[in-house]
PDB file of C-alpha atoms in Angstrom:
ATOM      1  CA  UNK A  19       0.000   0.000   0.000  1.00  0.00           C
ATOM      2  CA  UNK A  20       1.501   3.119  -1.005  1.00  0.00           C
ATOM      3  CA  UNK A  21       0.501   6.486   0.456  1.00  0.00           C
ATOM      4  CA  UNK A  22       0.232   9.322  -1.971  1.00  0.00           C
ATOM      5  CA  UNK A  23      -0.649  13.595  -0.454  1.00  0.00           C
ATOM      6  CA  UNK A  24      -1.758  15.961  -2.671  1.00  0.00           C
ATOM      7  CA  UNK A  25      -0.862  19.312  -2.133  1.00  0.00           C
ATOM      8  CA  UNK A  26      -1.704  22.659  -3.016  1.00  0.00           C
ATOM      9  CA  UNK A  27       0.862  25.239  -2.726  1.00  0.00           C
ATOM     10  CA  UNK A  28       0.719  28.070  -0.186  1.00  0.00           C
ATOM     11  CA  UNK A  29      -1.427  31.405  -0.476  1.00  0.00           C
ATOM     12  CA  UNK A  30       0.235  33.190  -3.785  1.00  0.00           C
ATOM     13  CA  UNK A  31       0.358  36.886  -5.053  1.00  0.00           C
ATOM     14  CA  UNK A  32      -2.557  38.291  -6.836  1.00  0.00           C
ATOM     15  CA  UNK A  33      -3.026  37.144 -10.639  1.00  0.00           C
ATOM     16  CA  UNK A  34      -1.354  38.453 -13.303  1.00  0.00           C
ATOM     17  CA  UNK A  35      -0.423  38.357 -16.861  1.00  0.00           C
ATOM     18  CA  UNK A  36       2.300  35.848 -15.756  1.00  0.00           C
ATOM     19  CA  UNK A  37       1.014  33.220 -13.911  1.00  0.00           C
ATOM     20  CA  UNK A  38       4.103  30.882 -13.941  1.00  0.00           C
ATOM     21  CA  UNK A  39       6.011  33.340 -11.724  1.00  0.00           C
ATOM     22  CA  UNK A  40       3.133  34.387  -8.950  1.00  0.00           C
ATOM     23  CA  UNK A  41       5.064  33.881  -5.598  1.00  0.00           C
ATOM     24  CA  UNK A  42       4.188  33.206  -2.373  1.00  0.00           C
ATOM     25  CA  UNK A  43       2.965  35.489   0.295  1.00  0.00           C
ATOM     26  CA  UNK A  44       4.359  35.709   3.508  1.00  0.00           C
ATOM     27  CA  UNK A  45       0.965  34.089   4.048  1.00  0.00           C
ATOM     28  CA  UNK A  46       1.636  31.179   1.526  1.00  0.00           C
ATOM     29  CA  UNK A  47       5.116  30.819   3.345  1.00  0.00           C
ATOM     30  CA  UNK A  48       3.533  30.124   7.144  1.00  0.00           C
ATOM     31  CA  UNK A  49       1.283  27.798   5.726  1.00  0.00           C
ATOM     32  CA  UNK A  50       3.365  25.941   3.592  1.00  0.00           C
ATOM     33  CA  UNK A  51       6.135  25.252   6.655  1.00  0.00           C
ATOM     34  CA  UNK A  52       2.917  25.094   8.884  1.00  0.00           C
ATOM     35  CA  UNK A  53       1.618  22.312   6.682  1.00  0.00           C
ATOM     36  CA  UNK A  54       5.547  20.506   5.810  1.00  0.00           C
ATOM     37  CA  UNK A  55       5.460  20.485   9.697  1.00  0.00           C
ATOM     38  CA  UNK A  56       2.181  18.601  10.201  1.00  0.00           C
ATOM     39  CA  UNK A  57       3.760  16.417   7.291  1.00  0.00           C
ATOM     40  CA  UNK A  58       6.880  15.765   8.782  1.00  0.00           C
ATOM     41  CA  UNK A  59       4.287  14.052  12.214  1.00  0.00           C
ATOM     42  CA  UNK A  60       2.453  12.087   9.755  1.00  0.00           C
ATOM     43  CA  UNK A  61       5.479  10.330   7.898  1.00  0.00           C
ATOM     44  CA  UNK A  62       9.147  10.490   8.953  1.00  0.00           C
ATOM     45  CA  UNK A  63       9.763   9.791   5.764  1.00  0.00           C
ATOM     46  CA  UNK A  64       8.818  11.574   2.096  1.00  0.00           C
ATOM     47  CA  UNK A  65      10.290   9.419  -0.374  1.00  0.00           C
ATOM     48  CA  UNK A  66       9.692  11.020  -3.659  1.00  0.00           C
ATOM     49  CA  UNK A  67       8.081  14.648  -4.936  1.00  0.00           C
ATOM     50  CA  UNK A  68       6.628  15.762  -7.859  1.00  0.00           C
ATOM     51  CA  UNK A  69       6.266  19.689  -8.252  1.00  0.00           C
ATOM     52  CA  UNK A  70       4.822  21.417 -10.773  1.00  0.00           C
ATOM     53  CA  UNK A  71       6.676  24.439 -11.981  1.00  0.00           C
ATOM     54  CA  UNK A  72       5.684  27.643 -11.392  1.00  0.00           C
ATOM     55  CA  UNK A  73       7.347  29.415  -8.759  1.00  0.00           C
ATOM     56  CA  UNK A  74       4.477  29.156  -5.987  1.00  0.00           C
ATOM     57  CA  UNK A  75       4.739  25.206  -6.211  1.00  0.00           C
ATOM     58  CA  UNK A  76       8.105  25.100  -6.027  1.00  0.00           C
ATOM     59  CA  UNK A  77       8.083  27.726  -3.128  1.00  0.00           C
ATOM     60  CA  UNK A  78       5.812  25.502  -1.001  1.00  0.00           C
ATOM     61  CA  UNK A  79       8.344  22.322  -2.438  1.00  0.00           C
ATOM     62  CA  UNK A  80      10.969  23.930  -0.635  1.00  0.00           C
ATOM     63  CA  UNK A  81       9.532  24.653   2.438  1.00  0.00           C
ATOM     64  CA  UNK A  82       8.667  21.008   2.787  1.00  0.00           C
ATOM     65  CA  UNK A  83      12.202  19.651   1.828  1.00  0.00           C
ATOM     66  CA  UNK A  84      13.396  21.801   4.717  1.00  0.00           C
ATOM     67  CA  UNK A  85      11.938  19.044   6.963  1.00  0.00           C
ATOM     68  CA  UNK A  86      11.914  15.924   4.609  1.00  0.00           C
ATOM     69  CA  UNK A  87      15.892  16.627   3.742  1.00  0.00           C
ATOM     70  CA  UNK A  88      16.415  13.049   2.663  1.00  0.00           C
ATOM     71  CA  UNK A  89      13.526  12.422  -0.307  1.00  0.00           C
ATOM     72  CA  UNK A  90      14.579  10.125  -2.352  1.00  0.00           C
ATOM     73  CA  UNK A  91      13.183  10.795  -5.763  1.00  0.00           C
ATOM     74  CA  UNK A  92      12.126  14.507  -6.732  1.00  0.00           C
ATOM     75  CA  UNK A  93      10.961  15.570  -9.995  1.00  0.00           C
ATOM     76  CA  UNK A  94       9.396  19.216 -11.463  1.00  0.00           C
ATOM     77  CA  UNK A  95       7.174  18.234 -14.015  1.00  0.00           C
ATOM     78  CA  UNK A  96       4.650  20.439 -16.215  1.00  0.00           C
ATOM     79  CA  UNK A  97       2.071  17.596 -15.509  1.00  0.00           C
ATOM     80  CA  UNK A  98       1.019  18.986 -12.482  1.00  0.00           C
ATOM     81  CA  UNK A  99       0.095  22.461 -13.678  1.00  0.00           C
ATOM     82  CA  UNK A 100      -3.358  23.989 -13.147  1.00  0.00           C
ATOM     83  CA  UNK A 101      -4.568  23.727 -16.864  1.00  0.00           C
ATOM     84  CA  UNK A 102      -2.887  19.845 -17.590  1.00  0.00           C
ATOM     85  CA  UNK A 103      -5.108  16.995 -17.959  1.00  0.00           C
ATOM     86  CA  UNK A 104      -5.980  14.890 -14.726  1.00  0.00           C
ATOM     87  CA  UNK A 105      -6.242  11.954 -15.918  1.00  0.00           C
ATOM     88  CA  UNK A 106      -2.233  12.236 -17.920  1.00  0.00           C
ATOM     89  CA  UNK A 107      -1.456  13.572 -14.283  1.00  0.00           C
ATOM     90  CA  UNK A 108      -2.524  10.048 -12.623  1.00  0.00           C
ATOM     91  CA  UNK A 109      -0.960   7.964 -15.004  1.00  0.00           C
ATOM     92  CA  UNK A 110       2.314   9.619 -15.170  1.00  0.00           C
ATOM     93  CA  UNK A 111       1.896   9.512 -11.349  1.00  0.00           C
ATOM     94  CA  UNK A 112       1.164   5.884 -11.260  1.00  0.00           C
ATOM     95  CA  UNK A 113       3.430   4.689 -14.077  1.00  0.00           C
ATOM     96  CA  UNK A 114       6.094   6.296 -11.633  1.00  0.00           C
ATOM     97  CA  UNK A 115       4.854   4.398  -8.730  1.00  0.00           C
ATOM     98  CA  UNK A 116       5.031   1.293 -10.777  1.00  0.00           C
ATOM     99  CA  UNK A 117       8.556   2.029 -12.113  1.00  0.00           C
ATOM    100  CA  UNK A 118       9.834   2.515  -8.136  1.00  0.00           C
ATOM    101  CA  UNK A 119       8.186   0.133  -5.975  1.00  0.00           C
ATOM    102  CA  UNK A 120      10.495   0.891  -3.462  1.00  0.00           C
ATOM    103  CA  UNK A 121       9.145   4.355  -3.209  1.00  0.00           C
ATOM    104  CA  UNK A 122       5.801   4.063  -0.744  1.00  0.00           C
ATOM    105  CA  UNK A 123       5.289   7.995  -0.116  1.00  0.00           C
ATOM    106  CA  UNK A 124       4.551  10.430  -2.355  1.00  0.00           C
ATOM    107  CA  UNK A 125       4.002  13.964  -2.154  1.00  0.00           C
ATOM    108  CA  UNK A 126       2.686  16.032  -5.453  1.00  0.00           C
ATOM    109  CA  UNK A 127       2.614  20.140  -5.212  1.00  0.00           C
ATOM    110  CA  UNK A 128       0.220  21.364  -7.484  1.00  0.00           C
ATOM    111  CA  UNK A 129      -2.549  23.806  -8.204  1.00  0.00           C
ATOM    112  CA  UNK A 130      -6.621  24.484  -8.342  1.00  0.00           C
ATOM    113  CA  UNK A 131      -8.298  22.862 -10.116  1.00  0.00           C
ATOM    114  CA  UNK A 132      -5.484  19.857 -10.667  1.00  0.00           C
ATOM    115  CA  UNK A 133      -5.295  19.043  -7.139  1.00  0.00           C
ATOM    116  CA  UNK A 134      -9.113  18.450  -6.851  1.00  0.00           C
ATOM    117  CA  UNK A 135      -9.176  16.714 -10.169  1.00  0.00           C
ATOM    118  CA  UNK A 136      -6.297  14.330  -9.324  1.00  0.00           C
ATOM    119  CA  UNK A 137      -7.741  13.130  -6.099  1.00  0.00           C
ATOM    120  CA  UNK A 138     -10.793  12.499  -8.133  1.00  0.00           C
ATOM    121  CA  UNK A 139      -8.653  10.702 -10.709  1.00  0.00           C
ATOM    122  CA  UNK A 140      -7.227   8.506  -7.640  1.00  0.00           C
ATOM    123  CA  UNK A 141     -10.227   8.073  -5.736  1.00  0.00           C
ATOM    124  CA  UNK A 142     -13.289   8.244  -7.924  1.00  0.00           C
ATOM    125  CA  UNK A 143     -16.232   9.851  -6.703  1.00  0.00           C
ATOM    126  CA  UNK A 144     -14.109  12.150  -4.253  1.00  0.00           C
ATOM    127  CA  UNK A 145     -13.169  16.209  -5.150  1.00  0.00           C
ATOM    128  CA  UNK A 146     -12.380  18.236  -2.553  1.00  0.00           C
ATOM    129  CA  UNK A 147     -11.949  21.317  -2.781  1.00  0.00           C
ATOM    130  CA  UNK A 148      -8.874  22.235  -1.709  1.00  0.00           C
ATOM    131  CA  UNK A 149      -7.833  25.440   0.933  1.00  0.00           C
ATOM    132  CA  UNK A 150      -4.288  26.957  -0.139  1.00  0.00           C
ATOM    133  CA  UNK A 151      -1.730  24.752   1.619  1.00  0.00           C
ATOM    134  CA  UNK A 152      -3.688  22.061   2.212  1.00  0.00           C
ATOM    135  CA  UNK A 153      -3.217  18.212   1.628  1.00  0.00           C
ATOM    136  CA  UNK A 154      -5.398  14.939   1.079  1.00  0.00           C
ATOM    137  CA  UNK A 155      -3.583  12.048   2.144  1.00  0.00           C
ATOM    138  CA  UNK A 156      -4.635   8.886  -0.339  1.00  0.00           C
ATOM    139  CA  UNK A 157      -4.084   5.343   0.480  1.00  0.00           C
ATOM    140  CA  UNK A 158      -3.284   3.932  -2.897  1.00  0.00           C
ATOM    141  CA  UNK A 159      -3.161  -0.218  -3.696  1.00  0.00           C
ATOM    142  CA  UNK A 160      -0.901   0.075  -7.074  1.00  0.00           C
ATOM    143  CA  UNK A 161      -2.169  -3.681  -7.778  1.00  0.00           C
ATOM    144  CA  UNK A 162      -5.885  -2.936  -7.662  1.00  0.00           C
ATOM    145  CA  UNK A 163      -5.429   0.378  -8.900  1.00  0.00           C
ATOM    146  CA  UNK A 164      -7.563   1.258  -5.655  1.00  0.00           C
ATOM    147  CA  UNK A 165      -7.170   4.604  -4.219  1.00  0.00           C
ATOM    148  CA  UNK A 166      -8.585   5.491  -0.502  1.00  0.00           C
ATOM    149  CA  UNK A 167      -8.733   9.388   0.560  1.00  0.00           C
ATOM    150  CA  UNK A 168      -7.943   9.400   4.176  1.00  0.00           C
ATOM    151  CA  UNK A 169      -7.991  12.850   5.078  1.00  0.00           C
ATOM    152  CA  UNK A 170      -7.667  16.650   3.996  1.00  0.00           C
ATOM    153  CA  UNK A 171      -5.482  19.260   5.898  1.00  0.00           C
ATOM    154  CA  UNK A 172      -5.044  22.427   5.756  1.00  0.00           C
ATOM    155  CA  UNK A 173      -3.507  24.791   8.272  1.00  0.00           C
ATOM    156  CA  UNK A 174      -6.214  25.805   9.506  1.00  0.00           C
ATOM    157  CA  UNK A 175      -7.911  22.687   9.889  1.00  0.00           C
ATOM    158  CA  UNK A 176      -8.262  18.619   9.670  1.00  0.00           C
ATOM    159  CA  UNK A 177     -11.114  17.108   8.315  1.00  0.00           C
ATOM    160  CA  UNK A 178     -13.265  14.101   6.524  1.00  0.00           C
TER     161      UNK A 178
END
């Protein structure tokens, strides 16, 4: 059984023309080492990340390798943006899984909508919507292809 969180990144700047390189407020910051601290109680041990890239992913990414130092597998991959397709998302996810079976967490850093959409990919039936910072935690059998959403967190809050 492999355990798989889903994260969106940490409050972000206001829109603008370019999206890709929105940062993080100081907001965004708290909760992102607010929520890589909660992590860090959960599992003592992240062994692979997948981050989208634009800047307020990998902002959040980095707040959470602070206290998961030793990940074993890390990856920025356009996959996870807000606009990709889910259901590519998931199977690039999975086909990873597959590929390191000796990887049994996973932590993605993504974006609204994709975040929602991927747990829904995982676990069908099930979209949360997701708070900035939060994380769904997803008990996922690779052989059955089963997917089991334990909880959402967010740094404000734990809930299901």
């Amino acid at each position: 059984m492999n355990r798989i969180f889903i994260m969106r990144h940490g409050q972000a700047e206001p829109m603008k023309a370019d999206d890709v390189s929105r940062q993080l407020t100081l907001l965004g910051k708290k909760e992102a080492d607010d929520m890589a601290v909660k992590l860090s109680l959960w599992i003592p041990q992240l062994d692979a990340l997948l981050v989208s890239p634009y800047l307020r992913a990998q902002q959040t990414a980095a707040q959470i390798k602070r206290r998961h130092p030793k990940i074993e597998f890390e990856q920025t991959c356009a996959d996870f943006i807000p606009d990709a397709s889910p259901q590519t998302a998931a199977d690039y996810l999975l086909a990873l899984m597959a590929l390191n079976p000796n990887l049994d967490t996973w932590l993605i850093v993504s974006h609204m909508p994709m975040v929602s959409y991927l747990v829904d990919q995982l676990c069908p039936g099930k979209m949360p919507i997701f708070n900035t910072a939060a994380i769904a935690e997803i008990e996922f059998d690779l052989a059955t292809q089963a997917g089991r959403l334990v909880a959402i967190s967010s740094p404000q809050v734990c809930t299901l």
